[in-house]
PDB file of C-alpha atoms in Angstrom:
ATOM      1  CA  MET A   3      13.061  10.657   4.220  1.00 60.00           C
ATOM      2  CA  ILE A   4      10.552   7.233   4.806  1.00 74.00           C
ATOM      3  CA  PHE A   5       8.491   6.653   2.172  1.00 83.00           C
ATOM      4  CA  LEU A   6       4.940   4.782   3.532  1.00 91.00           C
ATOM      5  CA  LYS A   7       3.625   1.305   1.893  1.00 94.00           C
ATOM      6  CA  LYS A   8       0.097   2.225   1.236  1.00 96.00           C
ATOM      7  CA  ILE A   9      -2.200   0.286   1.196  1.00 96.00           C
ATOM      8  CA  LEU A  10      -6.313   0.342   0.090  1.00 95.00           C
ATOM      9  CA  LEU A  11      -8.592  -1.971   1.807  1.00 91.00           C
ATOM     10  CA  LEU A  12     -11.269  -3.061   0.245  1.00 85.00           C
ATOM     11  CA  ASP A  13     -14.793  -3.842   1.352  1.00 70.00           C
ATOM     12  CA  TYR A  14     -14.977  -3.786   5.173  1.00 65.00           C
ATOM     13  CA  GLU A  15     -17.184  -2.959   7.558  1.00 73.00           C
ATOM     14  CA  PRO A  16     -16.109   0.469   9.273  1.00 75.00           C
ATOM     15  CA  CYS A  17     -15.787  -1.135  12.441  1.00 76.00           C
ATOM     16  CA  VAL A  18     -13.136  -3.310  10.733  1.00 77.00           C
ATOM     17  CA  VAL A  19     -11.175  -0.699   8.936  1.00 80.00           C
ATOM     18  CA  ALA A  20     -10.304   1.064  12.126  1.00 81.00           C
ATOM     19  CA  LEU A  21      -8.764  -1.151  13.356  1.00 84.00           C
ATOM     20  CA  VAL A  22      -6.906  -2.655  10.598  1.00 86.00           C
ATOM     21  CA  ARG A  23      -5.844   0.991   9.986  1.00 88.00           C
ATOM     22  CA  GLN A  24      -5.100   1.574  13.481  1.00 89.00           C
ATOM     23  CA  ALA A  25      -3.013  -1.609  13.981  1.00 90.00           C
ATOM     24  CA  PHE A  26      -0.882  -0.169  10.216  1.00 92.00           C
ATOM     25  CA  GLU A  27      -0.709   2.956  11.280  1.00 91.00           C
ATOM     26  CA  ALA A  28       0.652   2.214  15.196  1.00 92.00           C
ATOM     27  CA  THR A  29       4.213   1.161  12.836  1.00 90.00           C
ATOM     28  CA  GLY A  30       4.221   3.981  11.732  1.00 90.00           C
ATOM     29  CA  GLY A  31       5.199   2.504   7.837  1.00 91.00           C
ATOM     30  CA  TYR A  32       2.112   2.262   6.012  1.00 94.00           C
ATOM     31  CA  GLU A  33      -0.225   4.845   4.898  1.00 94.00           C
ATOM     32  CA  ILE A  34      -4.203   3.257   4.308  1.00 94.00           C
ATOM     33  CA  LYS A  35      -6.590   4.400   2.021  1.00 94.00           C
ATOM     34  CA  GLU A  36      -9.936   2.326   2.245  1.00 91.00           C
ATOM     35  CA  GLU A  37     -12.808   2.168  -0.268  1.00 89.00           C
ATOM     36  CA  THR A  38     -16.105   0.565   0.848  1.00 82.00           C
ATOM     37  CA  SER A  39     -18.079   1.173  -2.508  1.00 82.00           C
ATOM     38  CA  ARG A  40     -17.343  -2.207  -4.542  1.00 79.00           C
ATOM     39  CA  SER A  41     -18.084   0.508  -7.933  1.00 83.00           C
ATOM     40  CA  ARG A  42     -14.862   2.473  -7.249  1.00 89.00           C
ATOM     41  CA  SER A  43     -12.566  -0.125  -6.143  1.00 88.00           C
ATOM     42  CA  LEU A  44     -10.784  -0.111  -9.545  1.00 90.00           C
ATOM     43  CA  HIS A  45     -10.722   3.347  -9.427  1.00 93.00           C
ATOM     44  CA  THR A  46      -9.166   4.352  -6.085  1.00 94.00           C
ATOM     45  CA  ALA A  47      -7.248   1.300  -6.682  1.00 94.00           C
ATOM     46  CA  ARG A  48      -5.649   3.976  -9.856  1.00 95.00           C
ATOM     47  CA  TRP A  49      -6.191   6.840  -7.990  1.00 96.00           C
ATOM     48  CA  PHE A  50      -4.079   5.488  -5.306  1.00 97.00           C
ATOM     49  CA  GLN A  51      -1.144   2.907  -6.340  1.00 96.00           C
ATOM     50  CA  PRO A  52      -0.467   0.894  -3.340  1.00 96.00           C
ATOM     51  CA  ASP A  53       1.531  -1.633  -2.503  1.00 95.00           C
ATOM     52  CA  LEU A  54      -0.945  -3.792  -1.121  1.00 94.00           C
ATOM     53  CA  ILE A  55      -4.533  -4.744  -1.444  1.00 92.00           C
ATOM     54  CA  LEU A  56      -6.553  -6.300   1.009  1.00 90.00           C
ATOM     55  CA  SER A  57      -9.614  -7.106   0.283  1.00 84.00           C
ATOM     56  CA  ASP A  58     -12.643  -8.906   2.547  1.00 75.00           C
ATOM     57  CA  LEU A  59     -12.975 -12.444   1.329  1.00 61.00           C
ATOM     58  CA  SER A  60     -16.538 -12.940   2.360  1.00 61.00           C
ATOM     59  CA  SER A  61     -18.208 -10.352  -0.198  1.00 56.00           C
ATOM     60  CA  THR A  62     -19.823 -12.047  -3.100  1.00 62.00           C
ATOM     61  CA  PRO A  63     -17.360 -13.997  -5.339  1.00 62.00           C
ATOM     62  CA  SER A  64     -18.704 -12.560  -8.363  1.00 68.00           C
ATOM     63  CA  HIS A  65     -17.472  -8.980  -7.245  1.00 70.00           C
ATOM     64  CA  THR A  66     -14.528 -10.472  -5.926  1.00 73.00           C
ATOM     65  CA  ASP A  67     -13.626 -12.756  -9.082  1.00 78.00           C
ATOM     66  CA  GLU A  68     -14.151  -9.175 -11.498  1.00 82.00           C
ATOM     67  CA  LEU A  69     -12.184  -6.970  -9.123  1.00 81.00           C
ATOM     68  CA  THR A  70      -9.486  -9.331  -9.607  1.00 82.00           C
ATOM     69  CA  ARG A  71      -9.888 -10.132 -13.516  1.00 87.00           C
ATOM     70  CA  GLN A  72      -9.750  -6.409 -13.801  1.00 89.00           C
ATOM     71  CA  LEU A  73      -7.011  -5.280 -11.722  1.00 86.00           C
ATOM     72  CA  GLU A  74      -5.058  -8.085 -14.105  1.00 87.00           C
ATOM     73  CA  ALA A  75      -5.719  -6.389 -16.766  1.00 92.00           C
ATOM     74  CA  ASP A  76      -5.157  -2.783 -15.936  1.00 93.00           C
ATOM     75  CA  PRO A  77      -1.166  -2.498 -16.533  1.00 93.00           C
ATOM     76  CA  ALA A  78      -0.555   0.099 -13.487  1.00 93.00           C
ATOM     77  CA  LEU A  79      -2.079  -2.487 -11.084  1.00 93.00           C
ATOM     78  CA  ARG A  80      -1.555  -6.401 -12.203  1.00 90.00           C
ATOM     79  CA  ASP A  81       1.973  -6.675 -10.327  1.00 91.00           C
ATOM     80  CA  THR A  82       0.161  -4.976  -6.849  1.00 92.00           C
ATOM     81  CA  PRO A  83      -0.496  -8.226  -4.044  1.00 89.00           C
ATOM     82  CA  MET A  84      -3.708  -8.577  -3.205  1.00 87.00           C
ATOM     83  CA  LEU A  85      -4.225 -10.662   0.106  1.00 84.00           C
ATOM     84  CA  PHE A  86      -7.533 -11.609   0.951  1.00 80.00           C
ATOM     85  CA  LEU A  87      -8.782 -11.758   4.110  1.00 76.00           C
ATOM     86  CA  ARG A  88     -12.381 -13.588   5.542  1.00 66.00           C
ATOM     87  CA  VAL A  89     -13.890 -11.941   8.148  1.00 56.00           C
ATOM     88  CA  GLU A  90     -16.565 -12.973  10.103  1.00 54.00           C
ATOM     89  CA  SER A  91     -17.755 -13.964  13.605  1.00 42.00           C
ATOM     90  CA  ALA A  92     -16.237 -15.764  15.492  1.00 41.00           C
ATOM     91  CA  ALA A  93     -19.356 -18.181  15.640  1.00 39.00           C
ATOM     92  CA  ALA A  94     -18.757 -19.579  12.436  1.00 43.00           C
ATOM     93  CA  GLY A  95     -16.606 -21.367  13.563  1.00 43.00           C
ATOM     94  CA  GLY A  96     -12.497 -19.964  11.847  1.00 43.00           C
ATOM     95  CA  VAL A  97      -9.492 -22.106  11.980  1.00 40.00           C
ATOM     96  CA  ILE A  98      -6.829 -20.113  11.596  1.00 41.00           C
ATOM     97  CA  SER A  99      -4.935 -20.989   7.830  1.00 45.00           C
ATOM     98  CA  ALA A 100      -2.967 -18.966   5.196  1.00 48.00           C
ATOM     99  CA  GLY A 101      -1.426 -19.209   2.074  1.00 47.00           C
ATOM    100  CA  VAL A 102      -1.392 -18.807  -1.550  1.00 46.00           C
ATOM    101  CA  LEU A 103      -4.369 -19.592  -3.438  1.00 44.00           C
ATOM    102  CA  SER A 104      -4.692 -19.419  -7.358  1.00 46.00           C
ATOM    103  CA  GLY A 105      -2.079 -17.339  -7.032  1.00 53.00           C
ATOM    104  CA  TYR A 106      -3.452 -15.074  -4.286  1.00 53.00           C
ATOM    105  CA  SER A 107      -1.860 -14.924  -0.363  1.00 56.00           C
ATOM    106  CA  PHE A 108      -5.474 -15.097   1.724  1.00 55.00           C
ATOM    107  CA  LEU A 109      -5.850 -15.308   5.440  1.00 62.00           C
ATOM    108  CA  ALA A 110      -8.771 -16.945   7.352  1.00 59.00           C
ATOM    109  CA  HIS A 111     -10.482 -15.797  10.361  1.00 60.00           C
ATOM    110  CA  PRO A 112      -9.699 -15.344  13.472  1.00 68.00           C
ATOM    111  CA  ILE A 113      -6.281 -13.455  13.072  1.00 74.00           C
ATOM    112  CA  ARG A 114      -4.562 -11.332  15.792  1.00 80.00           C
ATOM    113  CA  LEU A 115      -4.122  -8.041  14.176  1.00 85.00           C
ATOM    114  CA  GLU A 116      -0.283  -8.436  15.222  1.00 86.00           C
ATOM    115  CA  ASP A 117      -0.394 -11.356  13.544  1.00 84.00           C
ATOM    116  CA  LEU A 118      -1.934  -9.699  10.500  1.00 86.00           C
ATOM    117  CA  VAL A 119       0.771  -6.735  10.596  1.00 89.00           C
ATOM    118  CA  HIS A 120       3.527  -9.248  10.355  1.00 87.00           C
ATOM    119  CA  TYR A 121       2.328 -10.844   7.449  1.00 85.00           C
ATOM    120  CA  VAL A 122       2.093  -8.012   5.657  1.00 89.00           C
ATOM    121  CA  ALA A 123       5.148  -7.182   6.192  1.00 90.00           C
ATOM    122  CA  ASP A 124       6.450 -10.646   5.128  1.00 86.00           C
ATOM    123  CA  LEU A 125       4.786 -10.590   1.818  1.00 84.00           C
ATOM    124  CA  LEU A 126       5.928  -6.854   1.239  1.00 88.00           C
ATOM    125  CA  HIS A 127       9.736  -8.118   2.598  1.00 84.00           C
ATOM    126  CA  LEU A 128       9.805  -5.584   4.892  1.00 81.00           C
ATOM    127  CA  ASP A 129      11.079  -5.739   8.985  1.00 67.00           C
ATOM    128  CA  PRO A 130       8.440  -4.137  11.147  1.00 52.00           C
ATOM    129  CA  VAL A 131      10.730  -3.631  14.386  1.00 50.00           C
ATOM    130  CA  ARG A 132      12.805  -1.511  11.815  1.00 48.00           C
ATOM    131  CA  GLN A 133      10.395  -0.059  10.211  1.00 48.00           C
ATOM    132  CA  ALA A 134       8.574   0.857  13.386  1.00 47.00           C
ATOM    133  CA  SER A 135      12.130   1.743  14.964  1.00 41.00           C
ATOM    134  CA  ASP A 136      13.166   4.205  11.535  1.00 45.00           C
ATOM    135  CA  ALA A 137       9.286   6.078  11.743  1.00 45.00           C
ATOM    136  CA  LEU A 138      10.223   7.065  15.009  1.00 42.00           C
ATOM    137  CA  ALA A 139      13.432   7.925  13.996  1.00 43.00           C
ATOM    138  CA  GLY A 140      12.867   9.742  11.452  1.00 45.00           C
TER     139      GLY A 140
END
C-alpha cells in the first residue's frame, strides 16, 4: 500500500494552484489540498494534517506571521514543515534563491515546477524517481 504525502497549498491564485497541483499529482506520490481563504487556513491545516505546508510569501507579512505563530502553537502542527514561495510576475525581476529564513524553508521566483517538486522531495526526504515508479507499480 502506498501512502501519499499530503501537501496543503495556502494563499495561491487559482492558476498557480492548478500548476502546482498538477506538478505534484503527476508524480503519483502526493495528495494536494488547497485553501485560498486566509481565515480558514489554520482550520484546514488541522483537519488535513499535511506533511508539508506550501504558502505564498507574497501574501501580507502580518498574515504570514500570524499563521506561523498559530501553527507553532498547535501541538499537532508545530512540527509540520513549511515552505514559503514567492510568486510574483517575472517583471518583478526575480532571482533564483532558496534557503532557510527564521527556521523556515523558502524558494524565490522564478523556479521551474520540476525543481519545486525535487526540492519538496528533498525536504520530505523522498526519492521522487522511486516514488513515481512505486506509484505506477502499486
